[in-house]
């Protein structure tokens, strides 16, 4: 057989066999050693031999029978040459699904101040430059705000959106602040080594305080003024005892309190004599090491490449040369400045792309130039106050490098342009930094880089992280009100800090406060309890087929919500990496899962293993994507540090045996009412195992849940529980004591004579009529249980609501009476209402 109709097999000899039986035998023998079921339509010979046989071959001729049936089937499907094509069976056409539009990643671009569709310049590769720290002091929570936020963004772009990110960051180790701090530290250390007498310290501090107070008087910035006032107050407090009696110990205290004043004073006198370049490198090298330690403790990924200004001075000199060659800079007195006016008037350039409204802000411009570069002489060197230094001529007491313009050092803005340009080229995808760097630093970076590369797209997307405040107040190193990362890690874990950042938008202001961290701690505990519950569910014994359980309506509903939450999380991450909404969607998913688990357990049924595992794996994977979970454990937070997975796998079987044994003992003890044994089982659960980081949870009618938890967490929970129990006990005792006092007061009041009953209540009655006989108001039958007669008032009596002229009614408690006016009627106070009572005479 053949689709072309040509002869497939050479059995045409059968056409010359006259007897059908003989032909059948010959055909069967011929086909027994050949493949004959290989075509899509019968050949001409197939058709002729088939017509020779008037009936199917006998069953013993297996091969001939199979061939015959095959040809018969093909004949039914193949139309004759003269038949219509309409009857041919063809494959039904396939309709492609309409589908839906998936959200695409958009990032808030500071260059446009709106969310822009993120499109890398070079396929899937993303080039990213981030402004690193100026290393002259300890890293603080302001640094953590930027670097944790960028770490989260970087991880999400790499691990969630699957971009190939190349991350470059710089270290600023040449800067006015570093130079000044290094000089001051060196001079102060030299001063300490001389071990000056207390009298000398007092005299020097008084000398230094004069210019300091003059500086304080000139300061207009309220935050900086407040900081300087605090320093001056501390010095004044330390001066007091020393001025009264000069003591060496008091001198040490004063020296410590006044170190900032003395440092400025010493620097003003002797700073120009510090000439050794190594002095200026030791300080940044030490603080850079501390910075890396802090980032490692925060689980911040290291950059792919790190650049230091001190290592790129030759490249910076070449960068400045080309800017001059392109006509956008000028040399003045050994320094080189950027010509902002010429750049702004160029047809293909624009100055102040990020914050155009800040151009001309002299305060911001001078802060960008640095404290050592804003003297009157230096300001006069510039053609315009808006111009900024590309290269600064070094003065005595400053480090220097060779250049065509003389000994000097790089300007602050040029360092990032030269280093980023050397690594990432003429255009990068993302440039990141803190919100306060937009102007002048990043605007000047853009200008000088586009002047160098002669383009207008050095940065495609500018990302700026929001400020960090402390209980609503601005935090700053220069204001000396910062919290170091080490101090923050002493109060909370790196995961808790990261969760706090995840629960806020990366571009908005974040307030670092007890409330913020309390929310993060609660969220961590909320997630951890879910993971522990799922682990317990998965530890229940089950064979390989038993793990696939039938889904009912509850499972279908939860699974549908699971996929809705995943879609919502994807949409949130596409929307400018909105981790705040993402964390809320994760909270909703866990809440729904907890509700499902609780409903199953209340029905004495096990939750669906595979569904719970899928949800827990997804949540764990997302937290790993965010950098909130380290390690290879598939579900939940690690327990016990490194090697936690091995520890849990090793320890849990033993804990399960202990738990099962305890459960059996409790069952027997309850049946035989042996309370001592039950109490011992409670001691194991409440006191012994928490010391080992193990929590047991007893559930009526269900197996005991075993959870591995950090020992500190369990001990803290136990202490909090004991504290709550003690508070509850104290409240109960106070309530009982108060009730007893009330009963005693009531008994004491019952002993008061009726004549004196109301005389002590001066807050209710202003005066008493001495002519009224109080005894006459009380019937002999009414000592403490009697009758009163109410007349002339429409009052109810019994079940009747009709007005009565006379109604006698029993009461079971004392009647308070007050004779406010003489006569047969007196006011009686009873249960908060006044009635006119007629005495029963």
PDB file of C-alpha atoms in Angstrom, residues 239-462:
ATOM      1  CA  UNK A 239      31.676  72.553  82.461  1.00  0.00           C
ATOM      2  CA  UNK A 240      29.872  73.192  85.754  1.00  0.00           C
ATOM      3  CA  UNK A 241      31.672  70.806  88.115  1.00  0.00           C
ATOM      4  CA  UNK A 242      35.010  71.386  86.430  1.00  0.00           C
ATOM      5  CA  UNK A 243      34.852  75.160  86.841  1.00  0.00           C
ATOM      6  CA  UNK A 244      34.126  74.691  90.538  1.00  0.00           C
ATOM      7  CA  UNK A 245      36.994  72.321  91.198  1.00  0.00           C
ATOM      8  CA  UNK A 246      39.536  71.225  88.635  1.00  0.00           C
ATOM      9  CA  UNK A 247      39.709  67.413  88.734  1.00  0.00           C
ATOM     10  CA  UNK A 248      41.316  65.054  86.216  1.00  0.00           C
ATOM     11  CA  UNK A 249      38.251  62.781  86.095  1.00  0.00           C
ATOM     12  CA  UNK A 250      35.979  65.718  85.429  1.00  0.00           C
ATOM     13  CA  UNK A 251      38.399  66.732  82.686  1.00  0.00           C
ATOM     14  CA  UNK A 252      37.927  63.375  80.940  1.00  0.00           C
ATOM     15  CA  UNK A 253      34.160  63.783  81.105  1.00  0.00           C
ATOM     16  CA  UNK A 254      34.387  67.281  79.678  1.00  0.00           C
ATOM     17  CA  UNK A 255      36.712  66.094  76.914  1.00  0.00           C
ATOM     18  CA  UNK A 256      34.203  63.433  75.876  1.00  0.00           C
ATOM     19  CA  UNK A 257      31.223  65.802  75.982  1.00  0.00           C
ATOM     20  CA  UNK A 258      33.084  68.553  74.116  1.00  0.00           C
ATOM     21  CA  UNK A 259      34.829  66.404  71.493  1.00  0.00           C
ATOM     22  CA  UNK A 260      32.781  67.912  68.654  1.00  0.00           C
ATOM     23  CA  UNK A 261      33.621  71.461  69.748  1.00  0.00           C
ATOM     24  CA  UNK A 262      37.282  70.609  70.270  1.00  0.00           C
ATOM     25  CA  UNK A 263      37.483  68.767  66.934  1.00  0.00           C
ATOM     26  CA  UNK A 264      36.240  71.834  65.039  1.00  0.00           C
ATOM     27  CA  UNK A 265      38.548  74.098  67.030  1.00  0.00           C
ATOM     28  CA  UNK A 266      41.609  71.892  66.497  1.00  0.00           C
ATOM     29  CA  UNK A 267      40.809  71.486  62.808  1.00  0.00           C
ATOM     30  CA  UNK A 268      40.532  75.232  62.336  1.00  0.00           C
ATOM     31  CA  UNK A 269      43.980  75.692  63.889  1.00  0.00           C
ATOM     32  CA  UNK A 270      45.980  72.688  62.712  1.00  0.00           C
ATOM     33  CA  UNK A 271      43.975  71.051  59.891  1.00  0.00           C
ATOM     34  CA  UNK A 272      46.192  72.465  57.164  1.00  0.00           C
ATOM     35  CA  UNK A 273      49.200  70.664  58.711  1.00  0.00           C
ATOM     36  CA  UNK A 274      47.706  67.200  58.113  1.00  0.00           C
ATOM     37  CA  UNK A 275      49.394  66.169  54.876  1.00  0.00           C
ATOM     38  CA  UNK A 276      49.752  62.374  55.022  1.00  0.00           C
ATOM     39  CA  UNK A 277      47.354  60.814  52.467  1.00  0.00           C
ATOM     40  CA  UNK A 278      47.059  57.580  54.470  1.00  0.00           C
ATOM     41  CA  UNK A 279      45.262  59.505  57.227  1.00  0.00           C
ATOM     42  CA  UNK A 280      42.430  60.133  54.780  1.00  0.00           C
ATOM     43  CA  UNK A 281      42.198  56.480  53.677  1.00  0.00           C
ATOM     44  CA  UNK A 282      42.083  54.748  57.076  1.00  0.00           C
ATOM     45  CA  UNK A 283      38.731  56.231  58.089  1.00  0.00           C
ATOM     46  CA  UNK A 284      36.741  55.254  54.952  1.00  0.00           C
ATOM     47  CA  UNK A 285      38.370  51.828  54.818  1.00  0.00           C
ATOM     48  CA  UNK A 286      37.234  51.056  58.369  1.00  0.00           C
ATOM     49  CA  UNK A 287      33.672  52.283  57.842  1.00  0.00           C
ATOM     50  CA  UNK A 288      33.374  50.530  54.493  1.00  0.00           C
ATOM     51  CA  UNK A 289      34.116  47.255  56.275  1.00  0.00           C
ATOM     52  CA  UNK A 290      31.458  48.056  58.859  1.00  0.00           C
ATOM     53  CA  UNK A 291      29.003  48.887  56.086  1.00  0.00           C
ATOM     54  CA  UNK A 292      29.528  45.508  54.393  1.00  0.00           C
ATOM     55  CA  UNK A 293      29.062  43.733  57.731  1.00  0.00           C
ATOM     56  CA  UNK A 294      25.788  45.574  58.249  1.00  0.00           C
ATOM     57  CA  UNK A 295      24.534  44.721  54.750  1.00  0.00           C
ATOM     58  CA  UNK A 296      25.420  41.070  55.291  1.00  0.00           C
ATOM     59  CA  UNK A 297      23.543  41.086  58.600  1.00  0.00           C
ATOM     60  CA  UNK A 298      20.505  42.556  56.786  1.00  0.00           C
ATOM     61  CA  UNK A 299      20.720  39.840  54.083  1.00  0.00           C
ATOM     62  CA  UNK A 300      21.303  42.436  51.363  1.00  0.00           C
ATOM     63  CA  UNK A 301      22.857  40.880  48.258  1.00  0.00           C
ATOM     64  CA  UNK A 302      26.323  42.249  47.447  1.00  0.00           C
ATOM     65  CA  UNK A 303      26.625  44.185  44.185  1.00  0.00           C
ATOM     66  CA  UNK A 304      27.963  42.444  41.096  1.00  0.00           C
ATOM     67  CA  UNK A 305      30.668  45.106  40.951  1.00  0.00           C
ATOM     68  CA  UNK A 306      31.782  47.684  43.526  1.00  0.00           C
ATOM     69  CA  UNK A 307      33.673  50.834  42.548  1.00  0.00           C
ATOM     70  CA  UNK A 308      35.631  53.158  44.856  1.00  0.00           C
ATOM     71  CA  UNK A 309      36.378  56.769  44.003  1.00  0.00           C
ATOM     72  CA  UNK A 310      39.985  56.458  45.161  1.00  0.00           C
ATOM     73  CA  UNK A 311      40.548  53.695  42.580  1.00  0.00           C
ATOM     74  CA  UNK A 312      39.041  55.649  39.663  1.00  0.00           C
ATOM     75  CA  UNK A 313      40.898  58.978  39.837  1.00  0.00           C
ATOM     76  CA  UNK A 314      42.629  58.455  36.442  1.00  0.00           C
ATOM     77  CA  UNK A 315      39.275  57.656  34.788  1.00  0.00           C
ATOM     78  CA  UNK A 316      37.738  60.708  36.451  1.00  0.00           C
ATOM     79  CA  UNK A 317      40.502  62.956  35.088  1.00  0.00           C
ATOM     80  CA  UNK A 318      39.888  61.593  31.561  1.00  0.00           C
ATOM     81  CA  UNK A 319      36.142  62.092  32.000  1.00  0.00           C
ATOM     82  CA  UNK A 320      36.628  65.747  32.956  1.00  0.00           C
ATOM     83  CA  UNK A 321      38.998  66.262  29.998  1.00  0.00           C
ATOM     84  CA  UNK A 322      36.369  65.125  27.505  1.00  0.00           C
ATOM     85  CA  UNK A 323      33.687  67.351  29.049  1.00  0.00           C
ATOM     86  CA  UNK A 324      36.084  70.263  28.558  1.00  0.00           C
ATOM     87  CA  UNK A 325      36.776  69.150  24.987  1.00  0.00           C
ATOM     88  CA  UNK A 326      33.047  69.024  24.279  1.00  0.00           C
ATOM     89  CA  UNK A 327      32.745  72.625  25.427  1.00  0.00           C
ATOM     90  CA  UNK A 328      30.703  72.163  28.609  1.00  0.00           C
ATOM     91  CA  UNK A 329      33.335  72.943  31.237  1.00  0.00           C
ATOM     92  CA  UNK A 330      35.992  75.501  32.110  1.00  0.00           C
ATOM     93  CA  UNK A 331      39.122  75.656  34.254  1.00  0.00           C
ATOM     94  CA  UNK A 332      39.489  78.296  36.959  1.00  0.00           C
ATOM     95  CA  UNK A 333      42.378  78.635  39.399  1.00  0.00           C
ATOM     96  CA  UNK A 334      43.257  74.923  39.278  1.00  0.00           C
ATOM     97  CA  UNK A 335      39.653  73.754  39.552  1.00  0.00           C
ATOM     98  CA  UNK A 336      37.315  72.696  36.742  1.00  0.00           C
ATOM     99  CA  UNK A 337      33.627  73.658  36.731  1.00  0.00           C
ATOM    100  CA  UNK A 338      30.636  72.532  34.687  1.00  0.00           C
ATOM    101  CA  UNK A 339      29.047  75.280  32.613  1.00  0.00           C
ATOM    102  CA  UNK A 340      25.344  74.799  33.382  1.00  0.00           C
ATOM    103  CA  UNK A 341      24.229  77.799  31.298  1.00  0.00           C
ATOM    104  CA  UNK A 342      25.918  76.546  28.121  1.00  0.00           C
ATOM    105  CA  UNK A 343      24.590  73.047  28.684  1.00  0.00           C
ATOM    106  CA  UNK A 344      21.028  74.292  29.292  1.00  0.00           C
ATOM    107  CA  UNK A 345      21.036  76.363  26.085  1.00  0.00           C
ATOM    108  CA  UNK A 346      22.269  73.471  23.958  1.00  0.00           C
ATOM    109  CA  UNK A 347      19.549  72.207  21.601  1.00  0.00           C
ATOM    110  CA  UNK A 348      19.792  68.529  22.533  1.00  0.00           C
ATOM    111  CA  UNK A 349      20.349  68.954  26.267  1.00  0.00           C
ATOM    112  CA  UNK A 350      18.337  70.068  29.285  1.00  0.00           C
ATOM    113  CA  UNK A 351      19.555  70.895  32.789  1.00  0.00           C
ATOM    114  CA  UNK A 352      17.534  69.920  35.855  1.00  0.00           C
ATOM    115  CA  UNK A 353      15.590  66.990  34.358  1.00  0.00           C
ATOM    116  CA  UNK A 354      14.631  65.534  37.733  1.00  0.00           C
ATOM    117  CA  UNK A 355      13.812  68.642  39.777  1.00  0.00           C
ATOM    118  CA  UNK A 356      13.694  71.647  37.416  1.00  0.00           C
ATOM    119  CA  UNK A 357      11.995  73.747  40.082  1.00  0.00           C
ATOM    120  CA  UNK A 358      15.080  73.417  42.325  1.00  0.00           C
ATOM    121  CA  UNK A 359      17.531  74.917  39.821  1.00  0.00           C
ATOM    122  CA  UNK A 360      19.010  77.988  41.481  1.00  0.00           C
ATOM    123  CA  UNK A 361      18.465  76.738  45.050  1.00  0.00           C
ATOM    124  CA  UNK A 362      21.712  78.031  46.546  1.00  0.00           C
ATOM    125  CA  UNK A 363      21.376  76.112  49.799  1.00  0.00           C
ATOM    126  CA  UNK A 364      21.060  72.803  47.978  1.00  0.00           C
ATOM    127  CA  UNK A 365      23.855  73.696  45.547  1.00  0.00           C
ATOM    128  CA  UNK A 366      26.269  74.610  48.338  1.00  0.00           C
ATOM    129  CA  UNK A 367      25.476  71.414  50.232  1.00  0.00           C
ATOM    130  CA  UNK A 368      26.275  69.533  47.020  1.00  0.00           C
ATOM    131  CA  UNK A 369      29.634  71.281  46.710  1.00  0.00           C
ATOM    132  CA  UNK A 370      30.674  70.317  50.260  1.00  0.00           C
ATOM    133  CA  UNK A 371      31.658  72.230  53.386  1.00  0.00           C
ATOM    134  CA  UNK A 372      35.280  72.623  52.277  1.00  0.00           C
ATOM    135  CA  UNK A 373      34.374  74.035  48.860  1.00  0.00           C
ATOM    136  CA  UNK A 374      32.070  76.969  49.503  1.00  0.00           C
ATOM    137  CA  UNK A 375      34.452  79.691  50.616  1.00  0.00           C
ATOM    138  CA  UNK A 376      34.027  83.162  49.139  1.00  0.00           C
ATOM    139  CA  UNK A 377      37.183  82.761  47.016  1.00  0.00           C
ATOM    140  CA  UNK A 378      36.003  79.491  45.529  1.00  0.00           C
ATOM    141  CA  UNK A 379      32.498  80.764  44.836  1.00  0.00           C
ATOM    142  CA  UNK A 380      33.995  83.721  42.969  1.00  0.00           C
ATOM    143  CA  UNK A 381      35.877  81.339  40.649  1.00  0.00           C
ATOM    144  CA  UNK A 382      32.623  80.194  39.023  1.00  0.00           C
ATOM    145  CA  UNK A 383      30.934  81.921  36.098  1.00  0.00           C
ATOM    146  CA  UNK A 384      27.526  81.177  37.607  1.00  0.00           C
ATOM    147  CA  UNK A 385      26.373  80.214  41.055  1.00  0.00           C
ATOM    148  CA  UNK A 386      24.613  77.227  39.415  1.00  0.00           C
ATOM    149  CA  UNK A 387      27.912  75.820  38.106  1.00  0.00           C
ATOM    150  CA  UNK A 388      29.403  72.929  40.064  1.00  0.00           C
ATOM    151  CA  UNK A 389      32.889  71.507  40.511  1.00  0.00           C
ATOM    152  CA  UNK A 390      34.091  68.638  38.344  1.00  0.00           C
ATOM    153  CA  UNK A 391      37.618  68.795  39.772  1.00  0.00           C
ATOM    154  CA  UNK A 392      38.664  70.648  42.925  1.00  0.00           C
ATOM    155  CA  UNK A 393      42.120  72.124  43.485  1.00  0.00           C
ATOM    156  CA  UNK A 394      43.371  70.658  46.763  1.00  0.00           C
ATOM    157  CA  UNK A 395      44.187  73.017  49.618  1.00  0.00           C
ATOM    158  CA  UNK A 396      46.646  72.318  52.449  1.00  0.00           C
ATOM    159  CA  UNK A 397      45.301  69.566  54.672  1.00  0.00           C
ATOM    160  CA  UNK A 398      43.485  67.751  51.823  1.00  0.00           C
ATOM    161  CA  UNK A 399      44.454  64.636  49.824  1.00  0.00           C
ATOM    162  CA  UNK A 400      45.424  65.243  46.185  1.00  0.00           C
ATOM    163  CA  UNK A 401      46.000  63.516  42.856  1.00  0.00           C
ATOM    164  CA  UNK A 402      47.832  64.686  39.751  1.00  0.00           C
ATOM    165  CA  UNK A 403      45.857  66.254  36.918  1.00  0.00           C
ATOM    166  CA  UNK A 404      46.454  68.588  33.950  1.00  0.00           C
ATOM    167  CA  UNK A 405      45.128  71.413  36.135  1.00  0.00           C
ATOM    168  CA  UNK A 406      47.422  70.734  39.092  1.00  0.00           C
ATOM    169  CA  UNK A 407      47.053  68.780  42.328  1.00  0.00           C
ATOM    170  CA  UNK A 408      43.422  68.180  43.111  1.00  0.00           C
ATOM    171  CA  UNK A 409      40.614  65.770  43.871  1.00  0.00           C
ATOM    172  CA  UNK A 410      37.300  64.778  42.243  1.00  0.00           C
ATOM    173  CA  UNK A 411      34.083  66.692  42.742  1.00  0.00           C
ATOM    174  CA  UNK A 412      31.238  64.797  44.388  1.00  0.00           C
ATOM    175  CA  UNK A 413      28.985  64.455  41.342  1.00  0.00           C
ATOM    176  CA  UNK A 414      31.641  63.478  38.796  1.00  0.00           C
ATOM    177  CA  UNK A 415      32.628  60.305  40.616  1.00  0.00           C
ATOM    178  CA  UNK A 416      29.352  58.457  39.855  1.00  0.00           C
ATOM    179  CA  UNK A 417      29.342  59.568  36.219  1.00  0.00           C
ATOM    180  CA  UNK A 418      32.898  58.407  35.577  1.00  0.00           C
ATOM    181  CA  UNK A 419      32.572  55.094  37.397  1.00  0.00           C
ATOM    182  CA  UNK A 420      29.126  54.199  36.051  1.00  0.00           C
ATOM    183  CA  UNK A 421      30.157  55.278  32.566  1.00  0.00           C
ATOM    184  CA  UNK A 422      33.285  53.111  32.736  1.00  0.00           C
ATOM    185  CA  UNK A 423      31.262  50.036  33.701  1.00  0.00           C
ATOM    186  CA  UNK A 424      27.836  50.471  32.066  1.00  0.00           C
ATOM    187  CA  UNK A 425      28.667  52.642  29.069  1.00  0.00           C
ATOM    188  CA  UNK A 426      26.787  55.522  27.521  1.00  0.00           C
ATOM    189  CA  UNK A 427      23.324  54.503  28.768  1.00  0.00           C
ATOM    190  CA  UNK A 428      21.967  52.405  31.619  1.00  0.00           C
ATOM    191  CA  UNK A 429      18.516  51.004  32.317  1.00  0.00           C
ATOM    192  CA  UNK A 430      18.159  51.940  36.003  1.00  0.00           C
ATOM    193  CA  UNK A 431      19.855  54.435  38.303  1.00  0.00           C
ATOM    194  CA  UNK A 432      18.878  54.271  41.965  1.00  0.00           C
ATOM    195  CA  UNK A 433      19.365  56.416  45.034  1.00  0.00           C
ATOM    196  CA  UNK A 434      17.665  58.111  47.944  1.00  0.00           C
ATOM    197  CA  UNK A 435      14.951  60.721  47.416  1.00  0.00           C
ATOM    198  CA  UNK A 436      17.169  63.517  48.773  1.00  0.00           C
ATOM    199  CA  UNK A 437      19.798  62.874  46.055  1.00  0.00           C
ATOM    200  CA  UNK A 438      17.573  63.999  43.188  1.00  0.00           C
ATOM    201  CA  UNK A 439      18.906  67.570  43.252  1.00  0.00           C
ATOM    202  CA  UNK A 440      21.617  68.569  42.893  1.00  0.00           C
ATOM    203  CA  UNK A 441      23.489  65.253  42.850  1.00  0.00           C
ATOM    204  CA  UNK A 442      21.548  63.250  40.281  1.00  0.00           C
ATOM    205  CA  UNK A 443      20.604  66.223  38.139  1.00  0.00           C
ATOM    206  CA  UNK A 444      24.303  67.134  37.951  1.00  0.00           C
ATOM    207  CA  UNK A 445      25.225  63.522  37.207  1.00  0.00           C
ATOM    208  CA  UNK A 446      22.802  63.526  34.283  1.00  0.00           C
ATOM    209  CA  UNK A 447      24.125  66.810  32.921  1.00  0.00           C
ATOM    210  CA  UNK A 448      27.833  65.981  33.019  1.00  0.00           C
ATOM    211  CA  UNK A 449      27.312  62.402  31.732  1.00  0.00           C
ATOM    212  CA  UNK A 450      25.183  63.515  28.792  1.00  0.00           C
ATOM    213  CA  UNK A 451      27.756  66.221  28.105  1.00  0.00           C
ATOM    214  CA  UNK A 452      30.445  63.512  28.042  1.00  0.00           C
ATOM    215  CA  UNK A 453      28.530  60.972  25.923  1.00  0.00           C
ATOM    216  CA  UNK A 454      26.768  63.661  23.862  1.00  0.00           C
ATOM    217  CA  UNK A 455      23.356  62.072  24.266  1.00  0.00           C
ATOM    218  CA  UNK A 456      20.170  62.771  26.209  1.00  0.00           C
ATOM    219  CA  UNK A 457      19.441  59.320  27.632  1.00  0.00           C
ATOM    220  CA  UNK A 458      22.230  58.421  30.050  1.00  0.00           C
ATOM    221  CA  UNK A 459      19.579  57.006  32.420  1.00  0.00           C
ATOM    222  CA  UNK A 460      16.314  55.478  31.227  1.00  0.00           C
ATOM    223  CA  UNK A 461      14.619  54.936  34.608  1.00  0.00           C
ATOM    224  CA  UNK A 462      15.504  56.843  37.768  1.00  0.00           C
TER     225      UNK A 462
END
